[in-house]
Coordinates of C-alpha atoms and ligand atoms in Angstrom, one line a residue:
X3 CA 26.4 -19.4 -12.9
X4 CA 29.1 -22.1 -13.1
X5 CA 28.1 -25.7 -12.6
X6 CA 31.0 -26.6 -10.3
X7 CA 33.6 -24.5 -8.5
X8 CA 36.6 -26.5 -7.4
X9 CA 38.9 -25.1 -4.7
X10 CA 42.4 -26.5 -5.2
X11 CA 44.3 -28.0 -8.2
X12 CA 46.1 -30.9 -6.5
X13 CA 45.4 -34.4 -7.8
X14 CA 41.9 -34.3 -6.2
X15 CA 40.8 -31.0 -7.7
X16 CA 42.3 -31.8 -11.2
X17 CA 40.8 -35.2 -11.3
X18 CA 37.4 -33.7 -10.3
X19 CA 37.8 -31.2 -13.1
X20 CA 38.6 -33.8 -15.7
X21 CA 35.6 -36.0 -14.7
X22 CA 33.2 -33.0 -14.5
X23 CA 34.3 -31.6 -18.0
X24 CA 33.9 -35.1 -19.5
X25 CA 30.3 -35.1 -18.0
X26 CA 29.7 -31.8 -19.9
X27 CA 29.6 -29.5 -16.9
X28 CA 31.1 -26.0 -16.7
X29 CA 34.0 -26.0 -14.3
X30 CA 36.2 -23.3 -12.7
X31 CA 39.2 -24.5 -10.7
X32 CA 40.8 -22.1 -8.2
X33 CA 44.5 -22.6 -7.4
X34 CA 46.3 -20.4 -4.9
X35 CA 49.9 -21.6 -5.3
X36 CA 50.9 -24.2 -7.9
X37 CA 48.9 -26.8 -9.8
X38 CA 49.8 -30.2 -8.4
X39 CA 49.7 -29.2 -4.8
X40 CA 51.9 -31.4 -2.6
X41 CA 52.4 -33.7 -5.5
X42 CA 54.3 -31.0 -7.4
X43 CA 56.9 -31.0 -4.6
X44 CA 57.4 -34.8 -4.6
X45 CA 60.8 -35.7 -6.1
X46 CA 59.9 -39.1 -7.2
X47 CA 56.5 -40.9 -7.3
X48 CA 56.8 -44.6 -7.5
X49 CA 53.4 -45.8 -6.5
X50 CA 51.0 -44.3 -9.0
X51 CA 49.9 -47.1 -11.3
X52 CA 51.2 -46.9 -14.9
X53 CA 54.4 -45.0 -13.9
X54 CA 57.2 -47.0 -12.3
X55 CA 59.1 -43.7 -11.7
X56 CA 57.8 -40.2 -12.4
X57 CA 58.6 -36.9 -10.8
X58 CA 55.7 -35.2 -9.0
X59 CA 56.3 -32.1 -11.2
X60 CA 55.8 -34.1 -14.4
X61 CA 52.7 -35.9 -13.1
X62 CA 51.3 -32.5 -12.0
X63 CA 52.0 -30.9 -15.4
X64 CA 50.3 -33.8 -17.3
X65 CA 47.2 -33.6 -15.1
X66 CA 47.1 -29.8 -15.5
X67 CA 47.4 -30.2 -19.3
X68 CA 44.6 -32.8 -19.4
X69 CA 42.3 -30.6 -17.3
X70 CA 42.9 -27.4 -19.3
X71 CA 42.7 -29.2 -22.6
X72 CA 39.2 -30.5 -21.7
X73 CA 38.1 -26.9 -21.1
X74 CA 38.2 -26.4 -17.4
X75 CA 38.7 -22.7 -16.5
X76 CA 41.8 -22.3 -14.3
X77 CA 41.8 -19.2 -12.0
X78 CA 45.3 -19.0 -10.4
X79 CA 44.5 -17.0 -7.3
X80 CA 43.5 -18.2 -3.8
X81 CA 39.9 -18.4 -2.6
X82 CA 39.5 -16.2 0.4
X83 CA 35.8 -16.6 1.2
X84 CA 32.9 -19.0 0.5
X85 CA 29.2 -18.4 1.2
X86 CA 26.1 -20.3 0.5
X87 CA 23.6 -18.0 -1.1
X88 CA 21.7 -18.8 -4.3
X89 CA 24.2 -21.5 -4.9
X90 CA 27.8 -21.1 -3.6
X91 CA 29.7 -17.8 -3.9
X92 CA 33.4 -18.1 -4.1
X93 CA 35.6 -15.0 -3.6
X94 CA 39.0 -15.0 -5.3
X95 CA 41.2 -12.1 -6.3
X96 CA 38.5 -9.6 -5.6
X97 CA 36.0 -11.3 -7.9
X98 CA 32.9 -13.3 -6.8
X99 CA 32.1 -16.4 -8.7
X100 CA 28.8 -18.3 -8.2
X101 CA 28.4 -22.1 -8.7
X102 CA 25.7 -24.6 -8.3
X103 CA 28.0 -27.0 -6.5
X104 CA 31.3 -26.8 -4.7
X105 CA 34.1 -29.3 -4.5
X106 CA 36.6 -28.5 -1.8
X107 CA 40.0 -30.0 -2.7
X108 CA 42.3 -27.7 -0.8
X109 CA 44.6 -30.5 0.5
X110 CA 46.6 -29.9 3.7
X111 CA 49.6 -27.9 4.8
X112 CA 52.8 -29.1 6.4
X113 CA 52.9 -29.0 10.2
X114 CA 55.4 -26.8 12.1
X115 CA 57.7 -27.8 15.0
X116 CA 56.6 -24.8 17.2
X117 CA 60.1 -24.2 18.6
X118 CA 62.1 -21.0 19.1
X119 CA 63.8 -19.8 15.9
X120 CA 61.6 -21.8 13.5
X121 CA 59.6 -18.8 12.3
X122 CA 62.5 -16.3 12.6
X123 CA 64.6 -18.4 10.2
X124 CA 61.8 -19.4 7.8
X125 CA 63.2 -19.0 4.3
X126 CA 66.6 -18.5 5.8
X127 CA 67.5 -22.1 6.5
X128 CA 64.2 -23.5 7.8
X129 CA 62.3 -25.3 5.1
X130 CA 59.2 -27.5 4.7
X131 CA 60.2 -28.7 1.2
X132 CA 63.4 -30.6 0.7
X133 CA 63.0 -30.9 -3.1
X134 CA 62.3 -27.2 -3.4
X135 CA 65.2 -25.9 -1.3
X136 CA 67.7 -28.8 -1.0
X137 CA 70.0 -27.5 -3.8
X138 CA 70.6 -24.3 -1.8
X139 CA 72.5 -26.4 0.7
X140 CA 74.6 -28.5 -1.7
X141 CA 77.7 -29.9 0.0
X142 CA 76.6 -28.7 3.5
X143 CA 75.4 -30.4 6.6
X144 CA 71.6 -30.3 7.2
X145 CA 69.0 -31.7 9.5
X146 CA 65.7 -33.4 8.7
X147 CA 63.1 -33.6 11.5
X148 CA 60.4 -36.4 11.4
X149 CA 60.0 -40.1 11.2
X150 CA 57.4 -40.9 8.5
X151 CA 57.7 -41.6 4.8
X152 CA 58.1 -37.9 3.9
X153 CA 61.0 -37.3 6.4
X154 CA 62.8 -40.4 5.3
X155 CA 62.3 -39.6 1.6
X156 CA 63.6 -36.1 2.3
X157 CA 66.6 -37.4 4.1
X158 CA 67.5 -39.7 1.2
X159 CA 67.0 -36.9 -1.3
X160 CA 69.2 -34.5 0.7
X161 CA 71.8 -37.2 1.3
X162 CA 72.4 -37.2 -2.5
X163 CA 73.1 -33.4 -2.4
X164 CA 74.5 -32.6 1.0
X165 CA 77.6 -33.7 2.8
X166 CA 75.8 -35.0 5.8
X167 CA 72.2 -35.3 7.0
X168 CA 71.1 -35.6 10.6
X169 CA 67.7 -37.4 10.8
X170 CA 66.0 -36.5 14.0
X171 CA 63.1 -38.6 15.2
X172 CA 61.3 -38.4 18.5
X173 CA 60.6 -42.1 18.8
X174 CA 62.9 -45.1 18.8
X175 CA 61.4 -46.6 15.6
X176 CA 60.2 -45.1 12.3
X177 CA 56.7 -44.9 11.1
X178 CA 57.6 -45.4 7.5
X179 CA 57.7 -48.0 4.7
X180 CA 60.4 -50.6 5.4
X181 CA 62.0 -49.8 2.0
X182 CA 62.8 -46.2 3.2
X183 CA 63.9 -47.4 6.6
X184 CA 66.4 -49.8 5.1
X185 CA 67.7 -47.1 2.8
X186 CA 68.3 -44.4 5.4
X187 CA 69.9 -46.9 7.8
X188 CA 72.3 -48.0 5.0
X189 CA 73.2 -44.4 3.8
X190 CA 76.7 -43.5 4.9
X191 CA 76.1 -39.8 5.2
X192 CA 72.8 -40.0 7.2
X193 CA 73.2 -40.0 11.0
X194 CA 70.0 -41.0 12.7
X195 CA 69.2 -39.5 16.2
X196 CA 66.4 -41.6 17.7
X197 CA 64.4 -40.6 20.7
X198 CA 65.5 -37.0 20.1
X199 CA 63.5 -33.8 19.8
X200 CA 64.6 -30.4 18.4
X201 CA 64.4 -27.6 20.9
X202 CA 65.7 -24.5 19.1
X203 CA 66.8 -23.3 15.7
X204 CA 69.8 -20.9 16.0
X205 CA 71.6 -18.7 13.6
X206 CA 72.8 -15.2 12.7
X207 CA 71.8 -14.0 9.3
X208 CA 70.9 -17.6 8.4
X209 CA 70.5 -20.9 10.3
X210 CA 73.8 -22.3 11.7
X211 CA 72.7 -24.7 14.4
X212 CA 69.9 -26.9 15.7
X213 CA 69.7 -27.7 19.4
X214 CA 68.3 -31.1 20.2
X215 CA 67.4 -33.0 23.4
X216 CA 68.1 -36.7 23.4
X217 CA 68.2 -39.4 26.1
X218 CA 71.9 -38.5 26.7
X219 CA 71.2 -34.8 27.1
X220 CA 71.4 -31.8 24.9
X221 CA 73.4 -31.4 21.7
X222 CA 74.0 -28.5 19.4
X223 CA 74.2 -29.7 15.7
X224 CA 76.1 -27.4 13.3
X225 CA 73.7 -27.4 10.4
X226 CA 73.0 -24.9 7.6
X227 CA 69.4 -25.9 7.2
X228 CA 66.6 -27.6 9.1
X229 CA 64.0 -29.5 6.9
X230 CA 60.7 -30.0 8.8
X231 CA 58.7 -33.1 7.8
X232 CA 56.4 -33.8 10.7
X233 CA 53.1 -34.3 9.0
X234 CA 50.2 -32.3 7.7
X235 CA 47.5 -30.1 9.1
X236 CA 44.3 -29.1 7.3
X237 CA 43.4 -25.5 6.7
X238 CA 39.7 -25.5 6.8
X239 CA 38.8 -22.5 9.0
X240 CA 37.1 -20.9 5.9
X241 CA 34.6 -23.8 5.7
X242 CA 33.9 -24.1 9.5
X243 CA 30.5 -22.3 9.2
X244 CA 29.6 -24.1 6.0
X245 CA 30.3 -27.8 6.7
X246 CA 31.0 -30.0 9.7
X247 CA 34.7 -30.5 10.5
X248 CA 36.4 -33.3 12.5
X249 CA 39.9 -32.5 13.9
X250 CA 40.1 -29.7 11.3
X251 CA 39.4 -32.1 8.4
X252 CA 36.1 -31.8 6.5
X253 CA 33.9 -34.7 7.6
X254 CA 33.1 -36.7 4.5
X255 CA 33.1 -40.4 3.6
X256 CA 34.3 -42.1 0.5
X257 CA 31.3 -40.7 -1.4
X258 CA 32.8 -37.2 -0.6
X259 CA 29.4 -35.9 0.6
X260 CA 29.8 -33.3 3.4
X261 CA 27.2 -32.3 5.9
X262 CA 25.8 -29.7 3.4
X263 CA 24.0 -30.7 0.1
X264 CA 26.0 -29.4 -2.9
X265 CA 29.4 -29.3 -1.1
X266 CA 31.7 -32.2 -1.7
X267 CA 35.2 -32.7 -0.1
X268 CA 37.9 -34.6 -2.0
X269 CA 41.5 -35.6 -1.2
X270 CA 43.6 -34.8 1.9
X271 CA 41.2 -32.2 3.2
X272 CA 38.6 -34.8 4.2
X273 CA 38.4 -37.3 7.0
X274 CA 40.2 -40.5 5.6
X275 CA 42.9 -42.9 6.5
X276 CA 45.2 -42.9 3.5
X277 CA 46.3 -39.6 2.1
X278 CA 48.0 -40.3 -1.2
X279 CA 47.9 -39.2 -4.8
X280 CA 45.8 -42.1 -5.9
X281 CA 43.3 -41.7 -3.2
X282 CA 43.1 -38.0 -3.8
X283 CA 42.5 -38.6 -7.6
X284 CA 39.9 -41.3 -6.7
X285 CA 38.1 -38.8 -4.5
X286 CA 38.1 -36.2 -7.2
X287 CA 36.4 -38.6 -9.6
X288 CA 33.8 -39.5 -7.0
X289 CA 33.2 -35.9 -6.0
X290 CA 32.7 -34.8 -9.7
X291 CA 30.3 -37.7 -10.2
X292 CA 28.3 -36.9 -7.1
X293 CA 28.3 -33.2 -7.9
X294 CA 27.0 -33.9 -11.4
X295 CA 24.0 -35.7 -9.9
X296 CA 23.4 -32.8 -7.6
X297 CA 23.7 -30.1 -10.3
X298 CA 21.2 -32.0 -12.5
X299 CA 18.6 -31.6 -9.7
X300 CA 19.0 -27.9 -8.9
Ligands
FAD569 C1 57.0 -34.5 0.3 C2 55.8 -35.4 0.0 C3 56.0 -36.6 -0.7 C4 54.8 -37.3 -1.1 N1 55.1 -38.5 -1.8 C5 54.0 -39.2 -2.2 C6 54.1 -40.3 -3.1 O1 55.3 -40.7 -3.4 N2 53.0 -41.0 -3.5 C7 51.8 -40.6 -3.1 O2 50.8 -41.2 -3.6 N3 51.6 -39.5 -2.3 C8 52.6 -38.8 -1.9 N4 52.4 -37.7 -1.1 C9 51.1 -37.3 -0.7 C10 50.3 -36.7 -1.8 O3 51.1 -35.7 -2.5 C11 49.0 -36.0 -1.3 O4 48.3 -37.0 -0.6 C12 48.2 -35.5 -2.4 O5 48.9 -34.5 -3.2 C13 46.9 -34.9 -1.9 O6 46.2 -34.3 -3.0 P1 45.1 -33.2 -2.8 O7 44.7 -32.8 -4.1 O8 44.1 -33.7 -1.8 O9 45.8 -32.0 -2.0 P2 47.1 -31.1 -2.3 O10 48.1 -31.9 -3.1 O11 47.5 -30.6 -1.0 O12 46.6 -29.9 -3.2 C14 45.7 -29.0 -2.7 C15 45.8 -27.7 -3.6 O13 44.8 -26.8 -3.1 C16 45.4 -25.5 -3.2 N5 44.7 -24.6 -2.2 C17 44.6 -24.7 -0.9 N6 43.9 -23.7 -0.4 C18 43.4 -23.0 -1.4 C19 42.6 -21.8 -1.5 N7 42.1 -21.2 -0.5 N8 42.4 -21.3 -2.8 C20 42.9 -21.9 -3.9 N9 43.7 -23.0 -3.8 C21 44.0 -23.5 -2.6 C22 46.9 -25.7 -2.8 O14 47.7 -24.6 -3.2 C23 47.2 -27.0 -3.5 O15 47.7 -26.8 -4.8 C24 53.5 -36.9 -0.7 C25 53.4 -35.7 0.0 C26 54.5 -34.9 0.3 C27 54.3 -33.6 1.0

């Protein structure tokens, strides 16, 4: 019986593992894709205290190293089921692990546009990660869809690689930090299409156009790629019978307690107003501390 099972090795899960190991508890962390989560895909992090500039990949690697050095067991397969029976049973890679307490730190996934062609051209020009796929479109014209910090960061990143970037936003003002707004407005190779929505991704073997609808009518943009940056959605169906959800997020306050004793929710997966690396890491610390108190009582 493990003391704490942690689902997800983003900043929330890794911070929880570090705190739990330092409290002397046995910890198994399950990670289905890549340690670091969304952070690993962030080109440059400039708001994590202590680092004026650090790549998300480097920060992820440091956290992973710290977590594993402290003795957390890392199981790099996705969790496919969780049940509450004599503790919490976690199924991953065909094995069942049982823990006294569970910390859910599974983050959130990028939201889709839901337009024709998006799924058909997934991996063939439609991307949800500029920093992962941008280099494939070096010197080409691409589109970024969205109007928040991530979309603007992606547009700026791609402007450094691609010939031209269309930035397509459905409103007439951005919902992003002014610093990013100023930079995209000043960039010579970013064309901003305000009050415009994408309607269809077109192509042959790969993407070659994005149809958009603006106030002045429809346009067909010749692009080699469409980068989608329209926000996040939680993936908590697996936990629906276990804990209370709200709009798909796990209902939990800053103390990370869920509706079920022994289950804690940390990071982007829980109901909260600011989803960032530092708030995810803070949640992880809190969840491990609360889980420790719980484990000592069972
Ligand atoms: C492009 C981009 C840029 C960003 N820039 C910044 C920034 O500059 N500064 C900042 O503070 N924040 C930034 N953020 C936000 C920040 O990255 C997130 O708020 C933070 O990573 C959330 O951490 P988390 O641990 O809660 O979740 P995540 O980072 O989403 O990690 C969750 C982990 O859980 C894993 N997982 C999910 N389901 C399962 C399962 N069933 N089994 C096993 N593992 C599972 C996932 O694979 C993932 O690794 C950015 C986000 C994006 C997408």
